[in-house]
PDB file of C-alpha atoms in Angstrom:
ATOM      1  CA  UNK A   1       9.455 -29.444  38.791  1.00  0.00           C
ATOM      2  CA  UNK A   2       6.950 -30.627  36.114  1.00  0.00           C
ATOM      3  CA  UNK A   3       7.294 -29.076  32.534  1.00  0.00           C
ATOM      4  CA  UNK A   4       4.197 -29.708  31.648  1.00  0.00           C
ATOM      5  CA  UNK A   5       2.219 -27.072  29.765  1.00  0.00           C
ATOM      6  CA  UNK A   6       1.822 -24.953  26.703  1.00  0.00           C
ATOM      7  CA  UNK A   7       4.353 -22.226  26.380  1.00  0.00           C
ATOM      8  CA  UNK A   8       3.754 -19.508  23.330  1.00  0.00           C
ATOM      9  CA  UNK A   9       7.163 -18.192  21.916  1.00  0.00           C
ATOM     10  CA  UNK A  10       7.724 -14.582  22.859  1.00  0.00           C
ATOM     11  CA  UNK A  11      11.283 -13.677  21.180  1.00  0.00           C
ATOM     12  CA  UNK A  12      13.935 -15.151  19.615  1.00  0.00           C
ATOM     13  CA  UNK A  13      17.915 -14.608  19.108  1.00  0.00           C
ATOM     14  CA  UNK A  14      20.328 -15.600  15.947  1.00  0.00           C
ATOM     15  CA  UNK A  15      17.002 -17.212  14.088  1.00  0.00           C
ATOM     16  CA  UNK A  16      18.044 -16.817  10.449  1.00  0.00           C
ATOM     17  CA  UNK A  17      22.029 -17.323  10.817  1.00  0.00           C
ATOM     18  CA  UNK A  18      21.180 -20.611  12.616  1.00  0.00           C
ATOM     19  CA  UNK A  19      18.691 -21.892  10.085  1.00  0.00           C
ATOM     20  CA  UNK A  20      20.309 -21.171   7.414  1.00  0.00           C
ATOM     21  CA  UNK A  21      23.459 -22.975   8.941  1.00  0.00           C
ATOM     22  CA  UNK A  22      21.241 -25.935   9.454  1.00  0.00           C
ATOM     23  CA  UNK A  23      20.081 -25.852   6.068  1.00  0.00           C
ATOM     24  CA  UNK A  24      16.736 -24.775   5.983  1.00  0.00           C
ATOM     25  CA  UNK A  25      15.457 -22.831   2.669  1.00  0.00           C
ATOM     26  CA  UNK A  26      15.964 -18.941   2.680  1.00  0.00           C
ATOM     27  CA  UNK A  27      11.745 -18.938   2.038  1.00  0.00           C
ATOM     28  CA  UNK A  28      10.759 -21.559   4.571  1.00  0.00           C
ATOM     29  CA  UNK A  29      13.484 -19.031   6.899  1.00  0.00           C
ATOM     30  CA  UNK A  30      11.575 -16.326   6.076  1.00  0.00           C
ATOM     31  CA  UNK A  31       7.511 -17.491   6.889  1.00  0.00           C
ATOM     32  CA  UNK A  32       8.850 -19.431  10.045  1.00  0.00           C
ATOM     33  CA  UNK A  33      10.655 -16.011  11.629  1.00  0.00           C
ATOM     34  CA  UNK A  34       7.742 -14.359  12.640  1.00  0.00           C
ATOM     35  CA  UNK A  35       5.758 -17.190  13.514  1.00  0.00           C
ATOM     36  CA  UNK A  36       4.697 -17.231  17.384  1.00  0.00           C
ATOM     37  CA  UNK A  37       5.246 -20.987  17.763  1.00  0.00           C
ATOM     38  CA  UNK A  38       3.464 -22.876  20.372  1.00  0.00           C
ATOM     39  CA  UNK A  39       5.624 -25.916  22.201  1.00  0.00           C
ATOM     40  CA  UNK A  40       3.025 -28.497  24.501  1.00  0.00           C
ATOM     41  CA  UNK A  41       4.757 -30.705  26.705  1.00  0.00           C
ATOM     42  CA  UNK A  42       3.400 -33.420  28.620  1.00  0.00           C
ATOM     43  CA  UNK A  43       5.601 -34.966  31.395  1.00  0.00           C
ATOM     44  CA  UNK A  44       4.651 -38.346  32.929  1.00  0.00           C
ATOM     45  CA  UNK A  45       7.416 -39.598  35.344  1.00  0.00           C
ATOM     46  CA  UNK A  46      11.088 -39.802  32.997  1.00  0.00           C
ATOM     47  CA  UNK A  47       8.482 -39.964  29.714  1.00  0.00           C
ATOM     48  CA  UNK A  48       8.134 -36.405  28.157  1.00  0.00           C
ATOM     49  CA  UNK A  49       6.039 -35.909  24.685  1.00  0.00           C
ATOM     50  CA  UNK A  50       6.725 -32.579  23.220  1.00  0.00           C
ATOM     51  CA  UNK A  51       4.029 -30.742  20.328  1.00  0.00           C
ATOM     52  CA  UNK A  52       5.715 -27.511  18.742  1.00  0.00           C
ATOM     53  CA  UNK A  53       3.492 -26.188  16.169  1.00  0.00           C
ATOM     54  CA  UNK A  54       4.897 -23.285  13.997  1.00  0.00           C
ATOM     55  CA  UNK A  55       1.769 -22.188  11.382  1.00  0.00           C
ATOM     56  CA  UNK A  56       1.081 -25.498   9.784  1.00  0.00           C
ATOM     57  CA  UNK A  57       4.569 -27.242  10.979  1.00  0.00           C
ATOM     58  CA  UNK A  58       4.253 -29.599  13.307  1.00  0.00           C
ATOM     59  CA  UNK A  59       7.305 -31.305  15.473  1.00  0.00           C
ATOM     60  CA  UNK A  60       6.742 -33.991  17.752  1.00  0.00           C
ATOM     61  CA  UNK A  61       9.594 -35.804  19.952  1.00  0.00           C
ATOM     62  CA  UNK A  62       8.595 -38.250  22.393  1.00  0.00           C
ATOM     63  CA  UNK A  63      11.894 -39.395  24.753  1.00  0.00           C
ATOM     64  CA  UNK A  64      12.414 -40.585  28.072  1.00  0.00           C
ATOM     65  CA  UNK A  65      15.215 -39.621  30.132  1.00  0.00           C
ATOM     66  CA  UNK A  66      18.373 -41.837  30.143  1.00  0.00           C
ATOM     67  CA  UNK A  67      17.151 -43.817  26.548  1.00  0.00           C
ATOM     68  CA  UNK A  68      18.027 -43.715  23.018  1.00  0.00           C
ATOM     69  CA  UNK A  69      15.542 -42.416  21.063  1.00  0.00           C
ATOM     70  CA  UNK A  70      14.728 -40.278  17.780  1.00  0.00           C
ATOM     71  CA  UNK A  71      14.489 -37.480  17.491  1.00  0.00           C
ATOM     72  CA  UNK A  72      12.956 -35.126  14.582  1.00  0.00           C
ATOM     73  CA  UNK A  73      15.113 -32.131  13.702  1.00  0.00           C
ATOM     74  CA  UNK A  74      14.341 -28.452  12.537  1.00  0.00           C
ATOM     75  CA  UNK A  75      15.232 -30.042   8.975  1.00  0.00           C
ATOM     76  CA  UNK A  76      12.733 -33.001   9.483  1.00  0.00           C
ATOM     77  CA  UNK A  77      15.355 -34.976   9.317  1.00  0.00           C
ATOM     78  CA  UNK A  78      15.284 -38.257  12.610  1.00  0.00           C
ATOM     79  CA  UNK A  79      18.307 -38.495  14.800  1.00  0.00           C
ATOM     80  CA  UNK A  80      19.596 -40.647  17.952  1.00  0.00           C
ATOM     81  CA  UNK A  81      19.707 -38.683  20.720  1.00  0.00           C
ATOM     82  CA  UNK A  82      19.528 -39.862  24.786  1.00  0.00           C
ATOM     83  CA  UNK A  83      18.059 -36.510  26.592  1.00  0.00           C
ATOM     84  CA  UNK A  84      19.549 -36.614  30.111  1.00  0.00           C
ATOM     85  CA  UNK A  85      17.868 -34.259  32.902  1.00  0.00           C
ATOM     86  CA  UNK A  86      19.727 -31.836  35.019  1.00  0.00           C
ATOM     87  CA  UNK A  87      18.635 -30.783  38.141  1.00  0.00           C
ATOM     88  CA  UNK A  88      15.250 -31.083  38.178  1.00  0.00           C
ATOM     89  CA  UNK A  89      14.726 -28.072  35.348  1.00  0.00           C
ATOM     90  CA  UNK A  90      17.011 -28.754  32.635  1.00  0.00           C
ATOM     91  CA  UNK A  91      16.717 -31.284  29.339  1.00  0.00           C
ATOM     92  CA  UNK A  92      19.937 -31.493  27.623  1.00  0.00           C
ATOM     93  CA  UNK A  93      20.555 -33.273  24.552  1.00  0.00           C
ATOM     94  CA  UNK A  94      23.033 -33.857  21.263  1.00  0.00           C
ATOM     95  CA  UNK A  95      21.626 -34.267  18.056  1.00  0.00           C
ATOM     96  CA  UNK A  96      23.927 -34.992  15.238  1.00  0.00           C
ATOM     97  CA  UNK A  97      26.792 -31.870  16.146  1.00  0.00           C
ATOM     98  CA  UNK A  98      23.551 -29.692  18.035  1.00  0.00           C
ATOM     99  CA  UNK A  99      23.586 -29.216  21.736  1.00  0.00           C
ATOM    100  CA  UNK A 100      20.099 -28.534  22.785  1.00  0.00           C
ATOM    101  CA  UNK A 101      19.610 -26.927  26.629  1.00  0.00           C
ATOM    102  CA  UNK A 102      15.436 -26.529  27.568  1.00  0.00           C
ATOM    103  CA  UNK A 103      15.456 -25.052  31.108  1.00  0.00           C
ATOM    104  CA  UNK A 104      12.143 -24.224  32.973  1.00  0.00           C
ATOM    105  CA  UNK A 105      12.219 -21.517  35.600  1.00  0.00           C
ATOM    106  CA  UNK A 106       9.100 -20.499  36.624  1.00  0.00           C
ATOM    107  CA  UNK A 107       6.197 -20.089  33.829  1.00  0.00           C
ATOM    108  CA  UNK A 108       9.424 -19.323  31.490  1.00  0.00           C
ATOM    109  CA  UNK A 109      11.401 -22.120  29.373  1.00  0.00           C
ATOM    110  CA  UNK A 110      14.105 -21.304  27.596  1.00  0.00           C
ATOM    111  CA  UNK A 111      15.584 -23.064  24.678  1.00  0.00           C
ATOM    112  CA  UNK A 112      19.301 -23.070  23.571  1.00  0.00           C
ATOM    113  CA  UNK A 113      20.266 -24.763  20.641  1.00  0.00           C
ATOM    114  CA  UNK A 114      24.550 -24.398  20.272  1.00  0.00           C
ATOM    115  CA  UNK A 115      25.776 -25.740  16.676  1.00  0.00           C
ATOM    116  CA  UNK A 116      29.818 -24.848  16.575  1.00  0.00           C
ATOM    117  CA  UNK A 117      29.974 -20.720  16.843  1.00  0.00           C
ATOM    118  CA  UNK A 118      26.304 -20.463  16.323  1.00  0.00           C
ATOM    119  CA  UNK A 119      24.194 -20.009  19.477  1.00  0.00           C
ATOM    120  CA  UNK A 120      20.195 -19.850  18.605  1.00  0.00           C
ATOM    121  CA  UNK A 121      17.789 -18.910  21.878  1.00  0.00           C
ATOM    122  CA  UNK A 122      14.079 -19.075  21.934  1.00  0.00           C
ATOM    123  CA  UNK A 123      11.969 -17.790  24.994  1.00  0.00           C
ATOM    124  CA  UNK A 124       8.797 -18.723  25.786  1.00  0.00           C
ATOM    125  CA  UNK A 125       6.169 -18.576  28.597  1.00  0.00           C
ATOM    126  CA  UNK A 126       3.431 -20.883  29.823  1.00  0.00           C
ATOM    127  CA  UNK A 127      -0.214 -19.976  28.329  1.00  0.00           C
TER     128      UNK A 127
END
């Protein structure tokens, strides 16, 4: 199953609590919660590049499955991370204490990001 696409966010759970547990400013919280963020990904092979673009932030990871690589966090800050694939839908990945879980089912990926207690889930569909 190729991920490739652009997927607009369509809801979110546990935004704030999770930022603000990450560290993120309360006023950088508040413009980025009801931002409809857009995430590209292009798969080639074991090589992904992912674009999210929230208003005027932009993240961009490129990884390839199985290989160290860094990563750039919520925060901005870069981490080592290796992002195995599951299956053939699912990109897990630890960042620094973060378990991320992307899973693709259909035109819908959905992203869980588990930090202790804290569980944050974003849901978005291919445009």
């Amino acid at each position: 199953m190729s991920f490739t696409g652009k997927y607009e966010l369509q809801s979110q759970e546990n935004f704030e609590p999770f930022m603000k547990a990450l560290g993120l400013p309360d006023d950088q919280i508040q413009k980025g919660k009801d931002i409809k963020s857009i995430s590209e990904i292009v798969q080639d092979g074991k090589k992904f590049k992912i674009t999210v673009t929230t208003g005027s932030k932009v993240l961009h990871n490129e990884f390839t499955i199985g290989e160290e690589c860094d990563m750039e966090m919520l925060t901005g800050e870069k981490v080592k991370a290796v992002v195995q694939l599951e299956g053939n839908n699912r990109l897990v990945a630890n960042l620094k204490g973060l378990k991320s879980v992307t899973e693709l089912n259909g035109d819908i990926i959905t992203n869980t990001l588990t930090m202790g207690d804290l569980t944050y889930k974003r849901i978005s569909k291919r445009i």
